[in-house]
PDB file of C-alpha atoms and ligand atoms in Angstrom:
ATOM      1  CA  UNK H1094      -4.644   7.832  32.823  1.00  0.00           C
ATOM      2  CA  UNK H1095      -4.712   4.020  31.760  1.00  0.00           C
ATOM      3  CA  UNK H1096      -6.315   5.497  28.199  1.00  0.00           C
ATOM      4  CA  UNK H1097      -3.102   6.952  27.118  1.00  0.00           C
ATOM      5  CA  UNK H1098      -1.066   3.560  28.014  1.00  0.00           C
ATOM      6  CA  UNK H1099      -3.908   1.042  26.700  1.00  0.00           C
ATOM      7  CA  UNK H1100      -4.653   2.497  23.295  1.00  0.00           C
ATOM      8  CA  UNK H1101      -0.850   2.318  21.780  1.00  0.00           C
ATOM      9  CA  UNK H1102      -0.412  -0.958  23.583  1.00  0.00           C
ATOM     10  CA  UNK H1103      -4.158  -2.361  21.986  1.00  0.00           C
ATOM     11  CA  UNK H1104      -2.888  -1.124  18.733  1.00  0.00           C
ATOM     12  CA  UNK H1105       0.300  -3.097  18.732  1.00  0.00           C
ATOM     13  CA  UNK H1106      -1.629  -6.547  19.769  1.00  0.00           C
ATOM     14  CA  UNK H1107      -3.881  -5.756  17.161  1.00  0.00           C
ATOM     15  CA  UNK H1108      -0.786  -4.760  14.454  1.00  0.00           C
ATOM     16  CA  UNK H1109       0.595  -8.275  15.310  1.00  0.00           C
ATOM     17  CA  UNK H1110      -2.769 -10.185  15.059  1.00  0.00           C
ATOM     18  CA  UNK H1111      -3.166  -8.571  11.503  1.00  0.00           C
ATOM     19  CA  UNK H1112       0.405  -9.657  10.527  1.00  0.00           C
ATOM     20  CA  UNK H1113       0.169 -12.881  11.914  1.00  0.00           C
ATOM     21  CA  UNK H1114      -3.131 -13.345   9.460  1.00  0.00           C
ATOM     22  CA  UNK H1115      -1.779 -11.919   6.986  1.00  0.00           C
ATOM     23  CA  UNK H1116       1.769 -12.765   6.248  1.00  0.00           C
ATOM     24  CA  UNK H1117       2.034 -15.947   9.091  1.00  0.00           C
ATOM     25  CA  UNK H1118       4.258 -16.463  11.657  1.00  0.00           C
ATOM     26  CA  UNK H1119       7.492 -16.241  10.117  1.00  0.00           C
ATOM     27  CA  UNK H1120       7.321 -12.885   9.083  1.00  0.00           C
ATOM     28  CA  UNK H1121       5.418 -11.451  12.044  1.00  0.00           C
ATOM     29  CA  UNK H1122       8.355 -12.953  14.165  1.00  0.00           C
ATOM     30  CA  UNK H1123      10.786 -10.870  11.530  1.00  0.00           C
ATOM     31  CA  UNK H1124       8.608  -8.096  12.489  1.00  0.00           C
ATOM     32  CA  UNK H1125       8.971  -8.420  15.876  1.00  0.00           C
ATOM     33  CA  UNK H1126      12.575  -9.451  16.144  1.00  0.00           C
ATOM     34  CA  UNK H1127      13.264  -6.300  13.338  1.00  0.00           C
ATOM     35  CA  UNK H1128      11.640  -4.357  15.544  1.00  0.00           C
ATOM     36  CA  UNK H1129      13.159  -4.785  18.767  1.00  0.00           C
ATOM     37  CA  UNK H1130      16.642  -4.310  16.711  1.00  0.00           C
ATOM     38  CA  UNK H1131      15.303  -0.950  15.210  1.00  0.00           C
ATOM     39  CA  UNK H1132      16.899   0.935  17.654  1.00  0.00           C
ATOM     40  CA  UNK H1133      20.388   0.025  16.809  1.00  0.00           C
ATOM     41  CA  UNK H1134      20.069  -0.882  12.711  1.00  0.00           C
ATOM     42  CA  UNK H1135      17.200  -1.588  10.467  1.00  0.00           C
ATOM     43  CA  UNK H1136      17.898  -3.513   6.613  1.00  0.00           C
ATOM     44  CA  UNK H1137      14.208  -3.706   4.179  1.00  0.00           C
ATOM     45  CA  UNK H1138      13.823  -4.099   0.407  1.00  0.00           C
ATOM     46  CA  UNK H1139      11.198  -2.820  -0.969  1.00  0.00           C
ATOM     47  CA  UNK H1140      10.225  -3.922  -4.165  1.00  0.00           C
ATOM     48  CA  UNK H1141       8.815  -1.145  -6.808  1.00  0.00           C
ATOM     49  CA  UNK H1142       6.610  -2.071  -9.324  1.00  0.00           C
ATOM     50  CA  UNK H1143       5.008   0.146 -12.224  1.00  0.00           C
ATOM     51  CA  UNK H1144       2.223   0.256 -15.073  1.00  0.00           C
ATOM     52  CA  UNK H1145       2.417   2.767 -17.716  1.00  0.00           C
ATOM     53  CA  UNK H1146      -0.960   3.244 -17.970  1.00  0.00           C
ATOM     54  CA  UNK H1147      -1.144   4.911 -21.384  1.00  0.00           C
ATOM     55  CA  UNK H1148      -0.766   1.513 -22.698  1.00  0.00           C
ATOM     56  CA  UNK H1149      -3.841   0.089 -20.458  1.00  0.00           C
ATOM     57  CA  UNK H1150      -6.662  -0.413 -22.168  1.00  0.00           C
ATOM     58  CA  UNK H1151      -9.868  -0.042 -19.845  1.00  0.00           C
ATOM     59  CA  UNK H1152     -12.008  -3.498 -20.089  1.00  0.00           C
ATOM     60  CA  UNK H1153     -16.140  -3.467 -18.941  1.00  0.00           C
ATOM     61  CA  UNK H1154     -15.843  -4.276 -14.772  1.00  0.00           C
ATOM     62  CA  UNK H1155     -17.761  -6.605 -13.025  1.00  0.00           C
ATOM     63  CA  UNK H1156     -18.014  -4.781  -9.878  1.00  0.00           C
ATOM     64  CA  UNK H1157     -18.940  -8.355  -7.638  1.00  0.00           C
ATOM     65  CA  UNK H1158     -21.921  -6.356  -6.029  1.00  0.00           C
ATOM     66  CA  UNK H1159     -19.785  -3.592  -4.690  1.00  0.00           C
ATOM     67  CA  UNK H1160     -20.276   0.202  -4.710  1.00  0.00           C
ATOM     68  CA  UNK H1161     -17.143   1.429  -5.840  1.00  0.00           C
ATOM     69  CA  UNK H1162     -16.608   5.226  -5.067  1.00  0.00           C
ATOM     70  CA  UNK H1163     -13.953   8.033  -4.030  1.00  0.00           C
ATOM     71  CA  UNK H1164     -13.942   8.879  -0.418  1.00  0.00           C
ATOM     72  CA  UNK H1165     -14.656  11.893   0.737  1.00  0.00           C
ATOM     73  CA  UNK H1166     -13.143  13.843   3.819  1.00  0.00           C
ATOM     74  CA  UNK H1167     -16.137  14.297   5.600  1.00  0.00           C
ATOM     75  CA  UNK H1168     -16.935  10.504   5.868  1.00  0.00           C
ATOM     76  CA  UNK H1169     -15.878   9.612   9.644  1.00  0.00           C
ATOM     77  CA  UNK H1170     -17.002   6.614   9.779  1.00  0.00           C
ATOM     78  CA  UNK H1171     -15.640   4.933   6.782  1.00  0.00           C
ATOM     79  CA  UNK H1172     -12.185   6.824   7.725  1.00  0.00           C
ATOM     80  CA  UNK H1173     -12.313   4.810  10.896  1.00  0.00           C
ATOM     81  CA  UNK H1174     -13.007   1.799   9.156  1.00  0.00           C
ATOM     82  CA  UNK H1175      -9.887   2.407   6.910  1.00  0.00           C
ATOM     83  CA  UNK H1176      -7.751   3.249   9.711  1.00  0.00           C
ATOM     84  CA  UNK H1177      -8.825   0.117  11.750  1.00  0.00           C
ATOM     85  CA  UNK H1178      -7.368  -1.887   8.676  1.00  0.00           C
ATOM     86  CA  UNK H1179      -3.966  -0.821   8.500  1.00  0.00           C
ATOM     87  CA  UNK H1180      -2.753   0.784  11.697  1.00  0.00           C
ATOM     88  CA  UNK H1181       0.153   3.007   9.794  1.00  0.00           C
ATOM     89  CA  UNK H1182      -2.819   5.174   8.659  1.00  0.00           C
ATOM     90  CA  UNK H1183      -3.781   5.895  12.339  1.00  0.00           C
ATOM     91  CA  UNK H1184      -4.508   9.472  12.014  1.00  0.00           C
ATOM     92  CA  UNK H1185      -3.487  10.456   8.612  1.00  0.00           C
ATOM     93  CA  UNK H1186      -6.472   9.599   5.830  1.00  0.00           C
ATOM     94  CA  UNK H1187      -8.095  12.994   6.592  1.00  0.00           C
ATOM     95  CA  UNK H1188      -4.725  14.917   6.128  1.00  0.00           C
ATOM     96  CA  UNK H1189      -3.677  13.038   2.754  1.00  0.00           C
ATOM     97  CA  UNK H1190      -7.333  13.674   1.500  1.00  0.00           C
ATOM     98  CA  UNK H1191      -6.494  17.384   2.465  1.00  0.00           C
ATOM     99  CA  UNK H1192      -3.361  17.394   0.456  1.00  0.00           C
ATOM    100  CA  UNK H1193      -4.957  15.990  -2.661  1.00  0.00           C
ATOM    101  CA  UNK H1194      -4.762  12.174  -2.067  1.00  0.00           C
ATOM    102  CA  UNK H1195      -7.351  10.310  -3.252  1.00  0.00           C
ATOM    103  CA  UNK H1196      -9.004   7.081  -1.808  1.00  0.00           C
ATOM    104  CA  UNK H1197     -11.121   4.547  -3.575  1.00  0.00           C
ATOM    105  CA  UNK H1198     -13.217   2.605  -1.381  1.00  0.00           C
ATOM    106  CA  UNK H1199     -15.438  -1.053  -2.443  1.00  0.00           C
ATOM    107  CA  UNK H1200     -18.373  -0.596   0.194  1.00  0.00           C
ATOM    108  CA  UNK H1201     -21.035  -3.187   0.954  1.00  0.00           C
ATOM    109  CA  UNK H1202     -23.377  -1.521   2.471  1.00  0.00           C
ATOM    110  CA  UNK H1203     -21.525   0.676   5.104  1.00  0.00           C
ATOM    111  CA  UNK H1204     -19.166  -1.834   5.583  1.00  0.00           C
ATOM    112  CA  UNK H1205     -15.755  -0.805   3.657  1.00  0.00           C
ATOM    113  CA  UNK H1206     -14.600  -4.447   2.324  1.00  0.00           C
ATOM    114  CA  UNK H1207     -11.397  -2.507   0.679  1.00  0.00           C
ATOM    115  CA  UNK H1208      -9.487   0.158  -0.346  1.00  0.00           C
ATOM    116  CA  UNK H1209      -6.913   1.796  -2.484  1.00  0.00           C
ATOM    117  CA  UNK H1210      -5.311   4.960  -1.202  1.00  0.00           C
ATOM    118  CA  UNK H1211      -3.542   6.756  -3.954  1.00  0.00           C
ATOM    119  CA  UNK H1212      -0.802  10.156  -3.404  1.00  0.00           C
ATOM    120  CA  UNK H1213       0.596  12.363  -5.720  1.00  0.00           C
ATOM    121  CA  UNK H1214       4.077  14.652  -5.446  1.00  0.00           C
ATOM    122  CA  UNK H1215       5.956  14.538  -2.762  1.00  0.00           C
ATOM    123  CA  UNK H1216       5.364  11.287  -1.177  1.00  0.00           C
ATOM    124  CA  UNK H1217       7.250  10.065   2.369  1.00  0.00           C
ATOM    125  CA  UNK H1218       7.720   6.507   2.295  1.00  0.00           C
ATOM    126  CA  UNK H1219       8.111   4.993   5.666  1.00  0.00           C
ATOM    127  CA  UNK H1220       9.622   1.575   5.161  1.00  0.00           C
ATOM    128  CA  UNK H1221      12.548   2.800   3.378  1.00  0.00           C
ATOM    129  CA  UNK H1222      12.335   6.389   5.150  1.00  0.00           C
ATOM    130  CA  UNK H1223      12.876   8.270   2.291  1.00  0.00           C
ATOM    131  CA  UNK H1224      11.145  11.108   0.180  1.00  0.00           C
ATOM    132  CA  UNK H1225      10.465  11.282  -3.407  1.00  0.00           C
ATOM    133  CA  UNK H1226       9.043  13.766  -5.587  1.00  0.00           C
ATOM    134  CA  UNK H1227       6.757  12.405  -8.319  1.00  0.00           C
ATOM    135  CA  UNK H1228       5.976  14.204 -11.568  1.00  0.00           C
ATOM    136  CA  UNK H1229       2.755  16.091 -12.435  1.00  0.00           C
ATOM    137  CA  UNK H1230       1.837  12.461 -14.485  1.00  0.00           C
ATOM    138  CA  UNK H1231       2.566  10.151 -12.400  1.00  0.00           C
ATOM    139  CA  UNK H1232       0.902   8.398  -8.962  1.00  0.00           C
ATOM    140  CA  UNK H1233       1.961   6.296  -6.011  1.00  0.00           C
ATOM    141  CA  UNK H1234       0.022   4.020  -4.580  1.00  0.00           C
ATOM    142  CA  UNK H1235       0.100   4.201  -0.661  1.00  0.00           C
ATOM    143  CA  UNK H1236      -1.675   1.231   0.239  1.00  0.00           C
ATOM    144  CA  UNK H1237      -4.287  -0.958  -1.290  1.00  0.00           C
ATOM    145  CA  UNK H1238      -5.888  -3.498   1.343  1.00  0.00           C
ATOM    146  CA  UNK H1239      -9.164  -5.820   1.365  1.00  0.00           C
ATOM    147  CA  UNK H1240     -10.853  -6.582   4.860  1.00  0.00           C
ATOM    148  CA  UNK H1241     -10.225 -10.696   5.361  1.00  0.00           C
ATOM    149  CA  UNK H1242     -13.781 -11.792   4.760  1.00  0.00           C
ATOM    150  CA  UNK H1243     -13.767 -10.444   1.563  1.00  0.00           C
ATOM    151  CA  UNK H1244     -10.550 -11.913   0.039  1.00  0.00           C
ATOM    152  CA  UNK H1245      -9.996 -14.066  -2.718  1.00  0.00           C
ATOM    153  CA  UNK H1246     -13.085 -12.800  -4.598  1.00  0.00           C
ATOM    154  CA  UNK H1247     -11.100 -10.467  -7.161  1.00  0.00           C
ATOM    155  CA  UNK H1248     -12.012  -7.447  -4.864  1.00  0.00           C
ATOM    156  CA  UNK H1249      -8.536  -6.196  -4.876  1.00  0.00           C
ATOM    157  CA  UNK H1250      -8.187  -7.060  -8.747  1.00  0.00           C
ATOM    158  CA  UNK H1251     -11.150  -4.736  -9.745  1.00  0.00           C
ATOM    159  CA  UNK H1252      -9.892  -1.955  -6.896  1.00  0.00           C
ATOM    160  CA  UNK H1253      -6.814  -1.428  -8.628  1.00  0.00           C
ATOM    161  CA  UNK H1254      -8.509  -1.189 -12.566  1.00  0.00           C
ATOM    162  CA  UNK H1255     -11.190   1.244 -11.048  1.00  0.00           C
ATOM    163  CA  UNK H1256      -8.219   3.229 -10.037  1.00  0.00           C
ATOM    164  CA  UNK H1257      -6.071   2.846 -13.828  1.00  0.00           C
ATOM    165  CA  UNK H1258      -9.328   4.148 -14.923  1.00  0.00           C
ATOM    166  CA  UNK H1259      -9.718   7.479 -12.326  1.00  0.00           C
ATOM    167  CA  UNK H1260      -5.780   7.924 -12.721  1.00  0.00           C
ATOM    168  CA  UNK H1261      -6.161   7.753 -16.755  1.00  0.00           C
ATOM    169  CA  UNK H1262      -8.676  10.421 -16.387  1.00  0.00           C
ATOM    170  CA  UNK H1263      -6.546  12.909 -14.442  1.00  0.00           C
ATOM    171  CA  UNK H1264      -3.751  12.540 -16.890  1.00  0.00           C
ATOM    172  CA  UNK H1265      -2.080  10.536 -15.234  1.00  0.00           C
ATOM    173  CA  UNK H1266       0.361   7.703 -17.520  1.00  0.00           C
ATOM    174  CA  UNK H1267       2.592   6.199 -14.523  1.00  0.00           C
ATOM    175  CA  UNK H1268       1.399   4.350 -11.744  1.00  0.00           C
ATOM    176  CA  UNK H1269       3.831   3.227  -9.173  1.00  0.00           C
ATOM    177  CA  UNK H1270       3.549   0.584  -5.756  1.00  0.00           C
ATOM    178  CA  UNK H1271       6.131  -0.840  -3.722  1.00  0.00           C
ATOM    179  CA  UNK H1272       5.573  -3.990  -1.325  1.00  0.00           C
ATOM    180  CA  UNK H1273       7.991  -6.832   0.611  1.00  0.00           C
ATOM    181  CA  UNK H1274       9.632  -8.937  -1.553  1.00  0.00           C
ATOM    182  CA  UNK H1275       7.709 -11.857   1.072  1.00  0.00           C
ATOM    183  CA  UNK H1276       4.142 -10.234   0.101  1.00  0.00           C
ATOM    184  CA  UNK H1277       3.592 -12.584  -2.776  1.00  0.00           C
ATOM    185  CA  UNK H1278      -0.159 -11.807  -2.253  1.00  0.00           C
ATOM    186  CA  UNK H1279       0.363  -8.482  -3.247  1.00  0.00           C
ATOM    187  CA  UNK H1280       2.936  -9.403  -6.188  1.00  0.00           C
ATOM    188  CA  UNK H1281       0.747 -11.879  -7.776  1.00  0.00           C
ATOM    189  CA  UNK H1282      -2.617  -9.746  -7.322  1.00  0.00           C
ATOM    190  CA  UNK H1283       0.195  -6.553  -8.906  1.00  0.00           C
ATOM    191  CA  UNK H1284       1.643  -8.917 -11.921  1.00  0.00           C
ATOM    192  CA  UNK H1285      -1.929 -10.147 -12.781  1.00  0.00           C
ATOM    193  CA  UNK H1286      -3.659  -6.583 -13.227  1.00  0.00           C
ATOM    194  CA  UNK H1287      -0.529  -5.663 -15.218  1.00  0.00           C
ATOM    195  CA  UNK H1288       2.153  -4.058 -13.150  1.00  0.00           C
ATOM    196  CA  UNK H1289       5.894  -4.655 -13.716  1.00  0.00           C
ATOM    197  CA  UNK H1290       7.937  -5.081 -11.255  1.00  0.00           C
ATOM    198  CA  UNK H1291      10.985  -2.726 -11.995  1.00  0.00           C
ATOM    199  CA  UNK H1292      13.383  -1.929  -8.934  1.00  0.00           C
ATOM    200  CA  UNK H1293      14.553  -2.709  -5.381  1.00  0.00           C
ATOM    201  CA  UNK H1294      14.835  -0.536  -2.673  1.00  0.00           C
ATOM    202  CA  UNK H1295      17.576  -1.160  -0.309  1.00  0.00           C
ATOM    203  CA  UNK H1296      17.205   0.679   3.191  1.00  0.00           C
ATOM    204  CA  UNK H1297      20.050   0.125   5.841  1.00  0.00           C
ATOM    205  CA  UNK H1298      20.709   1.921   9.155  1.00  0.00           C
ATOM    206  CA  UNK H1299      23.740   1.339  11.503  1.00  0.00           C
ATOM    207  CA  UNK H1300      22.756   3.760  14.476  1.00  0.00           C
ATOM    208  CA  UNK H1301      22.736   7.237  13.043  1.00  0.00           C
ATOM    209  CA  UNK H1302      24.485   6.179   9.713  1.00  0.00           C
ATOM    210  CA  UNK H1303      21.570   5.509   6.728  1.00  0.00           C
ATOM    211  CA  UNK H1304      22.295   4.282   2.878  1.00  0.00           C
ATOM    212  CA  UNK H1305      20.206   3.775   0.115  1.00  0.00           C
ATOM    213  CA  UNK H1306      20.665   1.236  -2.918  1.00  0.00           C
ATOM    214  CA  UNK H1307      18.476   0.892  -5.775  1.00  0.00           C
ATOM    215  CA  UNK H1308      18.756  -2.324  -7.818  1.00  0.00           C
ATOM    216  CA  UNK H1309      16.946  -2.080 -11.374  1.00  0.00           C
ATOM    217  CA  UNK H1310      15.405  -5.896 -11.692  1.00  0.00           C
ATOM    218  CA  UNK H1311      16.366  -7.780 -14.658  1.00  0.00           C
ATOM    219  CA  UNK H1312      14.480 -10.318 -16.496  1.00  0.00           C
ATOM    220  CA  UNK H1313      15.083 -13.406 -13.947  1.00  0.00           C
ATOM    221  CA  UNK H1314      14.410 -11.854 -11.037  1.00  0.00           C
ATOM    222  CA  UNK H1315      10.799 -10.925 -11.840  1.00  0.00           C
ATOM    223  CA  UNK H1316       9.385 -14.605 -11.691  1.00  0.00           C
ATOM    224  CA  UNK H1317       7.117 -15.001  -8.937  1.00  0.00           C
TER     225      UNK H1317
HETATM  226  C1  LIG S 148      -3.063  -8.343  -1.324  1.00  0.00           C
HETATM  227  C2  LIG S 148      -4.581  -8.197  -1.134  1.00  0.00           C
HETATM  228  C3  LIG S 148      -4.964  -6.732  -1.339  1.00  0.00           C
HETATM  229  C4  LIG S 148      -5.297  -9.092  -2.174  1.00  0.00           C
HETATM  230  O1  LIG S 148      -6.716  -8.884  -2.026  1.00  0.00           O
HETATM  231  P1  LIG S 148      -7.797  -9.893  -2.685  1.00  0.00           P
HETATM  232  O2  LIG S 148      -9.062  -9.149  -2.887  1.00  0.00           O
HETATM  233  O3  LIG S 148      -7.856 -11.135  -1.900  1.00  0.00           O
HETATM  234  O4  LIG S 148      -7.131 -10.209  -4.100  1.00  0.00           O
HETATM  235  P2  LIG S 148      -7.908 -10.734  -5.399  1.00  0.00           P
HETATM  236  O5  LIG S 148      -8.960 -11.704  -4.972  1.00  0.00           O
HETATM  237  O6  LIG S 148      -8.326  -9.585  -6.251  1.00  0.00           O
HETATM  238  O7  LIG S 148      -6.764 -11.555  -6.140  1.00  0.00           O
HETATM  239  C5  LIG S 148      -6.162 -11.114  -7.339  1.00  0.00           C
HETATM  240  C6  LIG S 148      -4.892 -11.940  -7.578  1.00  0.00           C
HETATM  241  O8  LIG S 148      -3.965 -11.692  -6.540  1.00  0.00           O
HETATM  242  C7  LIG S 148      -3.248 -12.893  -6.210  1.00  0.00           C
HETATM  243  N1  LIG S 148      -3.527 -13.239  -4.815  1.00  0.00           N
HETATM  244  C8  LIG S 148      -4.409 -12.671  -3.986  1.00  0.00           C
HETATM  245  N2  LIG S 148      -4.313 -13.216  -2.761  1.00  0.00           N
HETATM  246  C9  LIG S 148      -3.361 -14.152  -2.812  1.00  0.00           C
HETATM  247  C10 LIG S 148      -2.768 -15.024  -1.859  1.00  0.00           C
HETATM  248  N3  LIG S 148      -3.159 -15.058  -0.579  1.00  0.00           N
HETATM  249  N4  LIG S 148      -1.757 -15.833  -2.270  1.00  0.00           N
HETATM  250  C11 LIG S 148      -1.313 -15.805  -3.540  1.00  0.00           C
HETATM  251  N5  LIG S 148      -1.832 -14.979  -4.502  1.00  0.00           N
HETATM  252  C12 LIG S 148      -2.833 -14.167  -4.140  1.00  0.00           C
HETATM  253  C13 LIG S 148      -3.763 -13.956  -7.176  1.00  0.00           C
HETATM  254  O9  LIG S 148      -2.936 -13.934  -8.334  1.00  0.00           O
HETATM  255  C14 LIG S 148      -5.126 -13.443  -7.526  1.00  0.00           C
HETATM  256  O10 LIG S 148      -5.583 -13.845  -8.786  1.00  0.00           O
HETATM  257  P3  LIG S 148      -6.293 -15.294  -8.977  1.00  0.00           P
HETATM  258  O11 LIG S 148      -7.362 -15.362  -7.935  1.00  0.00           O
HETATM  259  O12 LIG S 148      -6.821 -15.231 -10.373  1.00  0.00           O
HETATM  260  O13 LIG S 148      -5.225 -16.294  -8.767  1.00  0.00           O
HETATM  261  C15 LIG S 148      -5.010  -8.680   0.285  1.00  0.00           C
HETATM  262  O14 LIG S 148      -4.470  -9.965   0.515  1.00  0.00           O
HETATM  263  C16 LIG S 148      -4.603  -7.752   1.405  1.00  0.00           C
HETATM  264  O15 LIG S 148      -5.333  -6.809   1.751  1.00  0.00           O
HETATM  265  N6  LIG S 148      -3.412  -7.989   2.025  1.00  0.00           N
HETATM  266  C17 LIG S 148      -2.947  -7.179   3.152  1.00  0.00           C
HETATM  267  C18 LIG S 148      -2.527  -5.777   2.737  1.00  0.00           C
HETATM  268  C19 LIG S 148      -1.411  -5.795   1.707  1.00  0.00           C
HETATM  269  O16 LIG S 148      -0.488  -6.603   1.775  1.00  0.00           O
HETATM  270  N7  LIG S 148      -1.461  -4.845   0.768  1.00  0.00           N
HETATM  271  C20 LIG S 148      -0.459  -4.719  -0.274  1.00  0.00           C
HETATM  272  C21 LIG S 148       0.660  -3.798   0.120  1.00  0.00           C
HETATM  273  S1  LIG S 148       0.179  -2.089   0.019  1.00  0.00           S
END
């Protein structure tokens, strides 16, 4: 009885422990304050950023001691692991593996110290609610995330040129990422391995009525 109450409720203390660490306070309170407005109107940029990867030239890895490998649907416990790093994947990594996602995972030992979950076609993307239909050559990149102890040693750096490397493989020539304009984490680690940054997303809601605006980024606004 308690299960069903505790579980969503320990998930939310832990969603706002990971923001807090993260991002800080000031955006966890956005969070929070966004959050409790959600019912009556939501308002989120997201920016997109790109690599055309046909123009990536693949340079020798120093893998930091990692084993770098695709994930496989069978393994449950480095699923969990995943999940228990970013709560909006509660549920879904064995589905999008299913449907043709791939995940590459930096393990030391069992432990997964990061991740890069990659889709393809028809891609839902939550903080903007929309859907968009990518082409048979292109990728989106769901989420990439490092565990905290093992940040600020490149991890997510060599994640994301393992991954130019598998996509280049498959045929793949256009990568594509989105993130807050306030994750400068993100958009430094995204600049640095080569993405542009290309477009906003604009996502408002008044009640029931939604728009869309999408901003191409000029020159200026790309310094970070
Ligand atoms: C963003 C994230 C993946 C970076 O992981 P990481 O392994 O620490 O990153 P790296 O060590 O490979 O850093 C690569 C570059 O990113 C930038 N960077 C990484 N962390 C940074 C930070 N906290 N502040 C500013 N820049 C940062 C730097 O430019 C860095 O290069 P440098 O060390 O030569 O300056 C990690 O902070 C994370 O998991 N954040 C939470 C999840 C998230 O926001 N994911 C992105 C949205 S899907």
């Amino acid at each position: 009885m308690h299960v069903g109450i505790n579980i969503p409720m320990k998930r939310t203390v832990k969603k706002l422990r990971r923001n807090f660490q993260d991002y800080g306070l000031g955006v966890t309170l956005g969070k929070v304050c966004s959050g409790a407005l959600a019912v009556a109107c939501e308002s989120r940029t997201y920016r997109i950023y790109r690599i055309k990867l046909d123009r990536y030239v693949p340079a020798e890895l120093d893998t930091g001691g990692f084993e770098l490998r695709l994930l496989d649907q069978e393994e449950n416990s480095l699923i969990d692991q995943i999940e228990g790093l970013e709560e909006w994947l509660f549920g879904e990594i064995r589905e999008k593996l299913k449907t043709g996602s791939i995940c590459l995972v930096a393990l030391e030992g069992e432990q997964v110290a990061g991740f890069n979950l990659v889709s393809f076609g028809e891609i839902y993307m939550p903080l903007v609610n929309m859907t968009r239909k990518f082409r048979d050559n292109e990728a989106w990149s769901e989420q990439i995330t490092v565990s905290k102890n093992f940040r600020g040693r490149g991890l997510a750096a060599t994640l994301r040129l393992t991954v130019f490397d598998v996509l280049k493989d498959r045929g793949v020539n256009r990568f594509y990422g989105g993130t807050l304009p306030l994750n400068l984490a993100n958009r430094k680690l995204s600049k640095k391995v080569g993405f542009r940054e290309i477009a906003d997303i604009r996502y408002r809601r008044f009640l029931n009525k939604k728009t869309w605006a999408f901003k191409r980024i000029g020159q200026n606004d790309k310094a970070i």
